[in-house]
Amino acid sequence: MEQIRNTQKKYCSIAITLAIFAGISFFLFGLKPIGKGLILGTIFSILNFILMGESLPMKIGQSKNKTMGLSFLSIFLRYGLMAIPIVAAIKLERFHIAATVCGLFMIQLVILTDEIIRLIYNSTQKKTA
């Protein structure tokens, strides 16, 4: 459980930091709806990631039927959570829809970027060794 929390803390910290700096940059250039949408989507991306991490231990050691039920409930709740910022961006002009969707994928982008950097770093380390 501690490893899950450390992973969540690492990726969520990076994601929210990137979103805040990008959001501030958009604000400075007069693109407030894009900045707000990016930050809104990132917040919900982080909530989704935390919910996923919290529900993972509940599935371990359960029967197949109970695990499937918990998985379905988890997916349903997480998709419902992800729908909130999309609906807000559609209904409210203060959020840009494309930026909100990009924010919803911020955690995935951070994880992918981290893995690519590790892959490049490891491959350069092997060449120098």
mmCIF file of C-alpha atoms in Angstrom:
data_model
loop_
_atom_site.group_PDB
_atom_site.id
_atom_site.type_symbol
_atom_site.label_atom_id
_atom_site.label_comp_id
_atom_site.label_asym_id
_atom_site.label_seq_id
_atom_site.Cartn_x
_atom_site.Cartn_y
_atom_site.Cartn_z
ATOM 1 C CA MET A 1 0.000 0.000 0.000
ATOM 2 C CA GLU A 2 2.893 2.332 0.792
ATOM 3 C CA GLN A 3 4.370 1.777 -2.666
ATOM 4 C CA ILE A 4 1.036 2.713 -4.276
ATOM 5 C CA ARG A 5 0.879 5.916 -2.230
ATOM 6 C CA ASN A 6 4.461 6.843 -3.142
ATOM 7 C CA THR A 7 3.729 6.274 -6.825
ATOM 8 C CA GLN A 8 0.562 8.352 -6.552
ATOM 9 C CA LYS A 9 2.407 11.139 -4.751
ATOM 10 C CA LYS A 10 5.177 11.198 -7.359
ATOM 11 C CA TYR A 11 2.997 11.275 -10.468
ATOM 12 C CA CYS A 12 0.256 13.484 -9.011
ATOM 13 C CA SER A 13 2.794 16.071 -7.834
ATOM 14 C CA ILE A 14 4.388 16.243 -11.268
ATOM 15 C CA ALA A 15 1.005 16.402 -13.041
ATOM 16 C CA ILE A 16 -0.442 19.195 -10.916
ATOM 17 C CA THR A 17 2.805 21.187 -11.084
ATOM 18 C CA LEU A 18 2.846 20.960 -14.888
ATOM 19 C CA ALA A 19 -0.842 21.884 -15.089
ATOM 20 C CA ILE A 20 -0.421 24.890 -12.812
ATOM 21 C CA PHE A 21 2.591 26.226 -14.718
ATOM 22 C CA ALA A 22 0.891 25.634 -18.068
ATOM 23 C CA GLY A 23 -2.329 27.172 -16.732
ATOM 24 C CA ILE A 24 -0.498 30.266 -15.513
ATOM 25 C CA SER A 25 1.208 30.541 -18.895
ATOM 26 C CA PHE A 26 -2.154 30.404 -20.665
ATOM 27 C CA PHE A 27 -3.549 32.993 -18.239
ATOM 28 C CA LEU A 28 -0.650 35.343 -19.014
ATOM 29 C CA PHE A 29 -1.346 35.043 -22.741
ATOM 30 C CA GLY A 30 -5.036 35.829 -22.217
ATOM 31 C CA LEU A 31 -6.226 32.238 -22.775
ATOM 32 C CA LYS A 32 -7.965 31.773 -19.427
ATOM 33 C CA PRO A 33 -10.491 29.111 -20.576
ATOM 34 C CA ILE A 34 -7.632 26.904 -21.806
ATOM 35 C CA GLY A 35 -5.700 27.316 -18.547
ATOM 36 C CA LYS A 36 -8.787 26.650 -16.443
ATOM 37 C CA GLY A 37 -9.751 23.635 -18.537
ATOM 38 C CA LEU A 38 -6.275 22.123 -18.248
ATOM 39 C CA ILE A 39 -6.201 22.568 -14.483
ATOM 40 C CA LEU A 40 -9.766 21.251 -14.068
ATOM 41 C CA GLY A 41 -9.037 18.162 -16.162
ATOM 42 C CA THR A 42 -5.791 17.518 -14.283
ATOM 43 C CA ILE A 43 -7.513 17.690 -10.901
ATOM 44 C CA PHE A 44 -10.024 15.077 -12.008
ATOM 45 C CA SER A 45 -7.254 12.989 -13.575
ATOM 46 C CA ILE A 46 -5.520 12.963 -10.196
ATOM 47 C CA LEU A 47 -8.741 12.035 -8.386
ATOM 48 C CA ASN A 48 -9.264 9.191 -10.854
ATOM 49 C CA PHE A 49 -5.702 7.934 -10.317
ATOM 50 C CA ILE A 50 -6.087 8.052 -6.530
ATOM 51 C CA LEU A 51 -9.443 6.242 -6.702
ATOM 52 C CA MET A 52 -7.866 3.567 -8.876
ATOM 53 C CA GLY A 53 -5.025 3.095 -6.382
ATOM 54 C CA GLU A 54 -7.386 2.954 -3.426
ATOM 55 C CA SER A 55 -9.642 0.359 -5.039
ATOM 56 C CA LEU A 56 -6.786 -1.931 -6.103
ATOM 57 C CA PRO A 57 -6.140 -3.528 -2.666
ATOM 58 C CA MET A 58 -9.873 -4.241 -2.261
ATOM 59 C CA LYS A 59 -9.759 -6.607 -5.238
ATOM 60 C CA ILE A 60 -6.846 -8.704 -4.022
ATOM 61 C CA GLY A 61 -7.780 -11.954 -2.315
ATOM 62 C CA GLN A 62 -11.483 -11.762 -3.211
ATOM 63 C CA SER A 63 -13.561 -14.309 -5.083
ATOM 64 C CA LYS A 64 -13.845 -13.974 -8.848
ATOM 65 C CA ASN A 65 -17.441 -12.712 -8.700
ATOM 66 C CA LYS A 66 -16.693 -10.180 -5.976
ATOM 67 C CA THR A 67 -13.583 -8.979 -7.826
ATOM 68 C CA MET A 68 -15.584 -8.528 -11.029
ATOM 69 C CA GLY A 69 -18.307 -6.646 -9.141
ATOM 70 C CA LEU A 70 -15.783 -4.362 -7.450
ATOM 71 C CA SER A 71 -14.015 -3.786 -10.763
ATOM 72 C CA PHE A 72 -17.261 -2.867 -12.496
ATOM 73 C CA LEU A 73 -18.233 -0.516 -9.671
ATOM 74 C CA SER A 74 -14.775 1.080 -9.724
ATOM 75 C CA ILE A 75 -14.901 1.646 -13.483
ATOM 76 C CA PHE A 76 -18.427 3.035 -13.256
ATOM 77 C CA LEU A 77 -17.452 5.485 -10.493
ATOM 78 C CA ARG A 78 -14.236 6.525 -12.243
ATOM 79 C CA TYR A 79 -15.970 7.123 -15.590
ATOM 80 C CA GLY A 80 -18.662 9.100 -13.780
ATOM 81 C CA LEU A 81 -15.941 11.143 -12.115
ATOM 82 C CA MET A 82 -14.262 11.773 -15.484
ATOM 83 C CA ALA A 83 -17.572 12.905 -16.984
ATOM 84 C CA ILE A 84 -17.920 15.772 -14.504
ATOM 85 C CA PRO A 85 -15.226 18.030 -16.009
ATOM 86 C CA ILE A 86 -16.269 17.173 -19.567
ATOM 87 C CA VAL A 87 -19.879 18.151 -18.868
ATOM 88 C CA ALA A 88 -18.672 21.294 -17.076
ATOM 89 C CA ALA A 89 -16.501 22.227 -20.063
ATOM 90 C CA ILE A 90 -19.394 21.666 -22.462
ATOM 91 C CA LYS A 91 -21.889 23.656 -20.376
ATOM 92 C CA LEU A 92 -19.636 26.474 -19.138
ATOM 93 C CA GLU A 93 -17.721 28.778 -21.437
ATOM 94 C CA ARG A 94 -15.051 29.417 -18.824
ATOM 95 C CA PHE A 95 -13.502 25.971 -19.543
ATOM 96 C CA HIS A 96 -12.069 24.980 -22.911
ATOM 97 C CA ILE A 97 -13.232 21.457 -23.831
ATOM 98 C CA ALA A 98 -10.034 20.332 -25.593
ATOM 99 C CA ALA A 99 -7.844 21.613 -22.751
ATOM 100 C CA THR A 100 -10.075 19.843 -20.229
ATOM 101 C CA VAL A 101 -9.719 16.556 -22.114
ATOM 102 C CA CYS A 102 -5.942 17.059 -22.279
ATOM 103 C CA GLY A 103 -5.956 17.614 -18.516
ATOM 104 C CA LEU A 104 -7.884 14.370 -18.045
ATOM 105 C CA PHE A 105 -4.956 12.567 -19.655
ATOM 106 C CA MET A 106 -2.275 14.407 -17.658
ATOM 107 C CA ILE A 107 -1.453 11.506 -15.327
ATOM 108 C CA GLN A 108 -1.127 9.127 -18.270
ATOM 109 C CA LEU A 109 1.117 11.619 -20.083
ATOM 110 C CA VAL A 110 3.311 12.031 -17.008
ATOM 111 C CA ILE A 111 3.652 8.254 -16.555
ATOM 112 C CA LEU A 112 4.406 7.734 -20.258
ATOM 113 C CA THR A 113 6.982 10.533 -20.263
ATOM 114 C CA ASP A 114 8.618 9.149 -17.118
ATOM 115 C CA GLU A 115 8.906 5.693 -18.692
ATOM 116 C CA ILE A 116 10.318 7.101 -21.951
ATOM 117 C CA ILE A 117 12.914 9.098 -20.009
ATOM 118 C CA ARG A 118 13.862 5.979 -18.024
ATOM 119 C CA LEU A 119 14.136 3.948 -21.223
ATOM 120 C CA ILE A 120 16.372 6.541 -22.866
ATOM 121 C CA TYR A 121 18.451 6.962 -19.711
ATOM 122 C CA ASN A 122 18.891 3.198 -19.277
ATOM 123 C CA SER A 123 19.834 2.688 -22.919
ATOM 124 C CA THR A 124 22.469 5.453 -22.728
ATOM 125 C CA GLN A 125 23.829 3.965 -19.497
ATOM 126 C CA LYS A 126 24.256 0.549 -21.159
ATOM 127 C CA LYS A 127 26.159 2.121 -24.091
ATOM 128 C CA THR A 128 28.609 3.903 -21.805
ATOM 129 C CA ALA A 129 29.202 0.833 -19.635
#
